[in-house]
N, CA, C and O of each residue as an XYZ file, in Angstrom:
452
protein
N      -9.345    -38.543    -42.867
C      -9.304    -37.178    -42.793
C      -7.971    -36.608    -41.520
O      -7.987    -37.051    -40.372
N      -7.130    -35.805    -41.901
C      -6.290    -35.624    -40.348
C      -6.671    -35.064    -39.508
O      -7.363    -34.051    -39.604
N      -6.269    -35.649    -38.366
C      -6.974    -34.625    -37.486
C      -6.920    -33.152    -36.920
O      -5.899    -32.469    -36.835
N      -8.036    -32.828    -36.594
C      -8.195    -31.578    -35.939
C      -7.731    -30.852    -35.041
O      -8.578    -31.118    -34.188
N      -6.720    -29.789    -34.298
C      -6.660    -29.377    -32.970
C      -7.951    -29.298    -32.167
O      -9.021    -29.600    -32.697
N      -7.885    -28.955    -31.078
C      -8.908    -28.434    -30.490
C      -9.437    -26.871    -30.214
O     -10.419    -26.370    -29.667
N      -8.389    -26.439    -30.810
C      -8.179    -24.637    -30.881
C      -8.961    -24.335    -32.407
O      -9.727    -23.458    -32.806
N      -8.443    -25.336    -32.911
C      -9.032    -25.173    -34.692
C     -10.609    -25.300    -34.473
O     -11.402    -24.374    -34.641
N     -10.858    -26.288    -34.165
C     -12.345    -26.974    -33.801
C     -13.288    -26.164    -32.865
O     -14.488    -26.336    -33.078
N     -13.084    -25.652    -32.267
C     -13.543    -24.830    -31.498
C     -13.686    -23.460    -32.135
O     -14.680    -22.830    -31.776
N     -12.775    -22.808    -33.129
C     -12.739    -21.395    -33.481
C     -13.789    -21.656    -34.602
O     -14.838    -21.012    -34.625
N     -13.522    -22.524    -35.450
C     -14.678    -22.667    -36.453
C     -15.920    -23.343    -36.033
O     -15.948    -24.306    -35.266
N     -16.960    -22.776    -36.588
C     -18.476    -22.864    -36.278
C     -19.440    -23.180    -37.152
O     -19.824    -22.215    -37.812
N     -20.028    -24.329    -37.411
C     -20.429    -24.610    -38.505
C     -22.117    -23.954    -38.497
O     -22.753    -24.350    -37.520
N     -22.676    -23.285    -39.178
C     -23.819    -22.832    -38.650
C     -24.675    -23.889    -40.108
O     -24.064    -24.655    -40.854
N     -26.187    -23.598    -40.146
C     -26.597    -24.352    -41.037
C     -28.154    -23.511    -42.048
O     -29.350    -23.367    -41.798
N     -27.187    -23.121    -43.286
C     -27.891    -22.476    -43.898
C     -27.722    -23.269    -45.183
O     -26.671    -23.401    -45.811
N     -29.564    -24.056    -45.646
C     -29.382    -24.247    -46.947
C     -29.178    -25.489    -46.678
O     -29.299    -25.767    -45.485
N     -28.788    -26.712    -47.689
C     -28.944    -28.288    -47.588
C     -27.416    -28.919    -46.540
O     -27.270    -30.024    -46.017
N     -26.456    -27.692    -46.538
C     -25.048    -28.216    -46.108
C     -24.755    -27.294    -45.224
O     -25.260    -26.178    -45.339
N     -23.645    -27.675    -43.893
C     -23.540    -26.107    -43.083
C     -22.080    -25.907    -43.746
O     -21.209    -26.727    -44.037
N     -22.130    -24.903    -43.838
C     -21.183    -23.137    -44.309
C     -20.189    -23.521    -42.520
O     -20.773    -23.719    -41.454
N     -18.658    -23.521    -42.712
C     -17.969    -22.845    -41.591
C     -17.907    -21.902    -41.447
O     -17.460    -21.418    -42.487
N     -18.079    -21.159    -40.739
C     -17.563    -20.098    -40.348
C     -16.619    -19.499    -39.352
O     -16.908    -19.660    -38.166
N     -15.210    -18.633    -39.746
C     -14.237    -18.606    -38.896
C     -14.128    -17.614    -38.341
O     -13.333    -17.463    -37.413
N     -14.930    -16.675    -38.798
C     -15.033    -15.208    -37.897
C     -16.473    -15.234    -37.352
O     -17.363    -15.682    -38.075
N     -16.782    -14.729    -35.984
C     -18.157    -14.286    -35.626
C     -18.760    -13.040    -36.595
O     -17.988    -12.162    -36.978
N     -19.996    -13.022    -36.917
C     -20.412    -12.271    -37.537
C     -20.880    -11.358    -36.193
O     -21.197    -11.683    -35.049
N     -20.719     -9.441    -37.214
C     -20.967     -8.484    -36.444
C     -22.758     -8.473    -36.894
O     -23.511     -9.287    -37.428
N     -22.880     -7.297    -36.429
C     -24.390     -7.371    -35.880
C     -24.312     -6.028    -37.521
O     -23.641     -4.996    -37.511
N     -25.094     -6.455    -38.573
C     -25.215     -5.579    -39.570
C     -26.478     -4.496    -39.334
O     -27.682     -4.733    -39.435
N     -25.825     -3.249    -38.991
C     -26.576     -2.071    -38.881
C     -26.459     -1.072    -40.035
O     -26.638      0.133    -39.857
N     -26.197     -1.527    -41.044
C     -26.189     -0.420    -42.350
C     -24.754      0.240    -42.644
O     -23.734     -0.096    -42.042
N     -24.793      1.020    -43.440
C     -23.538      1.865    -43.775
C     -22.754      2.465    -42.916
O     -23.274      2.341    -41.807
N     -21.856      3.003    -42.855
C     -21.243      3.625    -42.164
C     -21.917      5.431    -42.089
O     -22.116      6.059    -43.129
N     -22.179      6.017    -40.728
C     -22.612      6.986    -40.900
C     -21.458      8.026    -41.270
O     -20.261      7.884    -41.017
N     -22.139      9.229    -41.999
C     -21.657      9.971    -43.143
C     -22.276     11.768    -42.744
O     -23.393     12.277    -42.655
N     -21.238     12.137    -42.634
C     -21.792     13.851    -42.378
C     -21.471     14.092    -43.443
O     -20.420     13.648    -43.907
N     -22.560     15.113    -44.338
C     -22.021     15.520    -45.490
C     -21.721     17.157    -45.515
O     -22.713     17.848    -45.281
N     -20.686     17.742    -45.728
C     -20.115     18.763    -45.662
C     -21.602     19.710    -46.227
O     -22.567     19.589    -46.981
N     -20.966     20.706    -45.249
C     -22.253     21.979    -45.035
C     -21.264     23.134    -45.228
O     -21.810     24.186    -44.896
N     -20.054     23.306    -45.630
C     -19.459     24.772    -45.328
C     -19.267     25.411    -44.449
O     -18.516     26.375    -44.599
N     -19.787     25.182    -43.326
C     -19.414     25.839    -41.884
C     -18.539     25.385    -41.028
O     -18.463     24.188    -40.753
N     -17.891     26.161    -40.589
C     -16.347     25.561    -39.756
C     -17.658     24.671    -38.778
O     -18.828     24.986    -38.564
N     -16.872     23.505    -38.354
C     -17.773     22.127    -37.213
C     -18.850     22.398    -37.557
O     -19.635     22.745    -36.674
N     -19.321     22.350    -38.963
C     -20.677     22.220    -39.269
C     -22.037     23.032    -38.036
O     -23.082     22.644    -37.514
N     -21.320     24.141    -38.038
C     -22.191     24.723    -37.530
C     -22.776     26.158    -37.799
O     -22.065     27.163    -37.802
N     -23.922     26.166    -37.989
C     -24.142     27.484    -38.519
C     -23.664     28.635    -37.951
O     -23.317     28.446    -36.785
N     -23.537     29.594    -38.282
C     -23.259     31.344    -37.518
C     -24.809     32.165    -36.434
O     -25.973     32.446    -36.717
N     -24.507     32.207    -35.988
C     -25.553     32.772    -34.828
C     -26.040     34.066    -35.799
O     -25.350     34.944    -36.317
N     -27.050     33.910    -35.829
C     -28.403     35.588    -36.235
C     -27.359     36.523    -35.596
O     -26.584     36.415    -34.645
N     -27.606     37.345    -36.365
C     -26.711     38.810    -35.811
C     -27.414     39.263    -34.532
O     -28.611     39.225    -34.246
N     -26.370     39.698    -33.841
C     -26.697     40.466    -32.636
C     -26.831     39.020    -31.638
O     -27.191     39.391    -30.521
N     -26.738     38.199    -31.662
C     -27.011     37.022    -30.947
C     -25.251     36.579    -30.853
O     -24.250     36.763    -31.547
N     -25.572     35.938    -29.633
C     -23.735     35.048    -29.057
C     -24.082     33.329    -29.694
O     -25.119     32.733    -29.985
N     -22.561     32.959    -29.709
C     -22.883     31.683    -29.950
C     -22.657     30.911    -28.461
O     -21.700     30.990    -27.691
N     -24.079     30.028    -28.338
C     -23.886     29.259    -27.110
C     -23.347     28.302    -27.075
O     -23.580     27.280    -27.720
N     -22.081     28.619    -25.871
C     -21.504     26.910    -25.903
C     -22.114     25.718    -25.700
O     -23.321     25.505    -25.585
N     -21.273     25.007    -25.667
C     -21.852     23.646    -25.489
C     -20.767     22.761    -24.381
O     -19.555     22.618    -24.542
N     -21.892     22.052    -22.836
C     -21.347     21.747    -22.005
C     -20.026     21.425    -21.770
O     -19.583     21.367    -20.623
N     -19.558     21.276    -22.453
C     -18.091     20.533    -22.315
C     -17.024     21.667    -22.832
O     -15.923     21.492    -22.309
N     -17.064     22.574    -23.559
C     -16.407     23.482    -23.949
C     -15.697     24.194    -22.436
O     -14.489     24.413    -22.336
N     -16.556     24.446    -21.490
C     -15.266     25.590    -20.564
C     -14.497     24.225    -19.892
O     -13.275     24.365    -19.937
N     -14.767     23.419    -19.509
C     -14.224     21.958    -18.831
C     -12.663     21.732    -19.728
O     -11.592     21.333    -19.271
N     -12.969     22.105    -21.009
C     -11.984     21.337    -22.044
C     -10.967     22.693    -22.004
O      -9.781     22.467    -21.760
N     -11.323     23.874    -22.199
C     -10.012     25.051    -21.561
C      -9.715     24.859    -20.497
O      -8.545     24.586    -20.231
N     -10.752     24.945    -19.458
C      -9.908     24.630    -18.149
C      -8.770     23.771    -18.047
O      -7.562     23.912    -17.857
N      -9.704     22.676    -18.270
C      -8.510     21.068    -18.237
C      -6.892     21.420    -19.059
O      -5.821     21.059    -18.573
N      -7.037     22.261    -20.501
C      -6.210     22.049    -21.037
C      -5.381     23.262    -21.004
O      -4.218     23.152    -21.393
N      -5.851     24.514    -20.557
C      -4.373     25.598    -19.995
C      -4.232     25.225    -18.895
O      -3.055     25.290    -18.537
N      -5.271     24.649    -17.768
C      -4.267     24.656    -16.852
C      -3.472     23.884    -16.561
O      -2.468     24.224    -15.937
N      -3.749     22.362    -17.014
C      -2.752     21.765    -17.315
C      -1.569     22.037    -18.096
O      -0.555     21.393    -17.826
N      -1.544     22.860    -18.986
C      -0.511     23.501    -19.470
C       0.374     24.386    -18.547
O       1.603     24.465    -18.548
N      -0.438     24.972    -17.836
C       0.172     26.316    -17.403
C       0.697     25.148    -15.863
O       1.904     24.916    -15.792
N       0.044     24.694    -15.085
C       0.849     23.503    -14.669
C       2.235     23.025    -14.553
O       3.099     23.223    -13.699
N       2.212     22.292    -15.721
C       3.257     21.907    -16.079
C       4.722     22.762    -16.909
O       5.769     22.317    -17.378
N       4.240     23.944    -16.807
C       5.252     25.530    -17.304
C       5.608     25.467    -16.212
O       6.822     25.281    -16.132
N       4.968     25.556    -15.048
C       5.484     25.953    -13.529
C       6.470     24.549    -12.801
O       7.195     24.706    -11.818
N       6.328     23.488    -13.381
C       6.624     22.484    -12.561
C       7.663     22.329    -13.213
O       8.632     21.867    -12.611
N       7.811     22.725    -14.893
C       9.161     22.265    -15.444
C       9.897     23.943    -15.143
O      11.062     23.828    -15.522
N       9.776     24.733    -14.865
C      10.627     26.111    -14.348
C      10.765     25.603    -13.355
O      11.983     25.780    -13.373
N      10.634     25.175    -12.582
C      11.324     25.024    -10.697
C      11.759     23.188    -10.400
O      11.539     22.599     -9.342
N      12.167     22.800    -11.187
C      12.344     21.681    -11.272
C      13.924     21.426    -10.896
O      14.770     22.162    -11.403
N      14.281     20.451    -10.066
C      15.293     20.204     -9.962
C      16.220     20.016    -10.856
O      15.843     19.438    -11.876
N      17.560     20.391    -10.781
C      18.655     20.599    -11.736
C      19.359     19.160    -11.044
O      19.987     19.201     -9.986
N      19.102     17.696    -11.959
C      19.406     16.660    -11.494
C      20.419     16.380    -12.694
O      20.294     15.345    -13.348
N      21.235     17.130    -12.928
C      22.555     16.525    -14.837
C      23.716     16.067    -13.986
O      23.920     16.404    -12.819
N      24.233     15.492    -14.508
C      25.310     14.988    -14.426
C      26.662     16.178    -13.773
O      27.260     16.199    -12.697
N      26.737     17.011    -14.930
C      27.373     18.102    -14.406
C      27.574     19.008    -13.674
O      28.561     19.726    -13.514
N      25.932     18.954    -12.891
C      25.943     19.734    -11.371
C      26.460     19.008    -10.924
O      27.660     19.229    -11.084
N      26.251     17.961    -10.263
C      26.670     16.771     -9.392
C      28.647     16.897     -9.176
O      29.564     17.198     -8.413
N      28.223     16.327    -10.711
C      30.104     16.489    -10.663
C      30.855     17.839    -10.358
O      32.058     17.778    -10.105
N      30.150     19.167    -10.369
C      31.093     20.317    -10.056
C      31.061     20.703     -8.062
O      31.898     21.333     -7.416
N      29.674     19.984     -7.533
C      29.663     19.892     -6.320
C      30.179     19.328     -5.786
O      30.649     19.891     -4.797
N      30.573     17.617     -5.977
C      31.853     17.024     -5.871
C      33.218     17.326     -5.604
O      33.917     17.211     -4.597
N      33.468     17.837     -7.030
C      34.765     18.584     -7.498
C      35.140     19.486     -6.357
O      36.254     19.422     -5.836
N      34.055     20.464     -5.906
C      34.530     21.713     -4.752
C      34.223     21.363     -3.823
O      34.066     22.324     -3.070
N      33.883     19.875     -3.066
C      33.710     18.948     -1.755
C      34.981     18.695     -1.625
O      35.595     19.237     -0.706
N      35.648     17.803     -2.536
C      37.074     17.100     -2.487
C      38.522     18.010     -2.695
O      39.692     17.694     -2.478
N      37.836     19.439     -3.277
C      38.841     20.549     -3.618
C      39.075     21.234     -2.316
O      40.194     21.715     -2.134
N      38.054     21.357     -1.267
C      37.872     22.423      0.149
C      38.462     20.950      0.779
O      39.393     21.008      1.582
N      38.167     20.269      0.579
C      39.080     19.111      1.892
C      39.983     18.846      1.551
O      40.539     18.534      2.604
N      41.070     18.619      0.367
C      42.611     19.091      0.305
C      43.020     20.859      0.600
O      44.198     20.841      0.957
N      42.701     21.789      0.593
C      42.572     22.744      1.004
C      43.037     23.598     -0.305
O      43.915     24.460     -0.304
N      42.484     23.296     -1.101
C      42.841     24.064     -2.399
C      41.391     25.247     -2.749
O      40.242     25.269     -2.307
N      42.038     26.021     -3.614
C      40.581     27.258     -3.966
C      39.819     26.809     -5.340
O      40.098     26.619     -6.524
N      39.185     26.777     -4.851
C      37.904     26.494     -5.559
C      37.146     27.653     -6.539
O      36.108     27.515     -7.186
N      37.837     28.593     -6.449
C      36.960     29.813     -7.049
C      38.583     30.085     -8.038
O      39.724     29.968     -7.590
N      38.117     30.524     -9.668
C      39.428     30.396    -10.468
C      40.082     31.896    -10.648
O      39.425     32.582    -11.431
N      41.124     32.489    -10.143
C      41.669     33.547    -10.141
C      42.884     33.639    -10.775
O      43.846     32.959    -10.421
N      42.930     34.608    -11.897
C      44.155     34.631    -13.122
C      45.117     35.039    -12.151
O      44.908     35.204    -10.949
N      46.227     35.193    -12.792
C      47.823     35.244    -12.240
C      47.833     36.165    -13.271
O      47.495     35.951    -14.435
N      48.296     37.353    -12.722
C      48.458     38.764    -13.803
C      49.657     39.274    -13.078
O      50.208     40.310    -13.449
């Protein structure tokens, strides 16, 4: 029989079932039955509509989610609006104006008419 590497030997485990050993390459997972499935009810998100004259009862997480989602969106909008301009074109324009002023040239365009 050819030699078996240590990693292969450690990954293959034998369990005793019946008269001979059966190699098991993967560990067994818990057998908990079939996957859970929610039958369709025909209602949006599976919620029954409230009785006429009553308001829908919010769940605990809903208000936190709304505040977090729309608050983050508003903060991101403000941050993008006030973000400093770091483009290469802006830097080049400022640098060119500095160099032109150092040489004594006019930085504003005035058409000759």
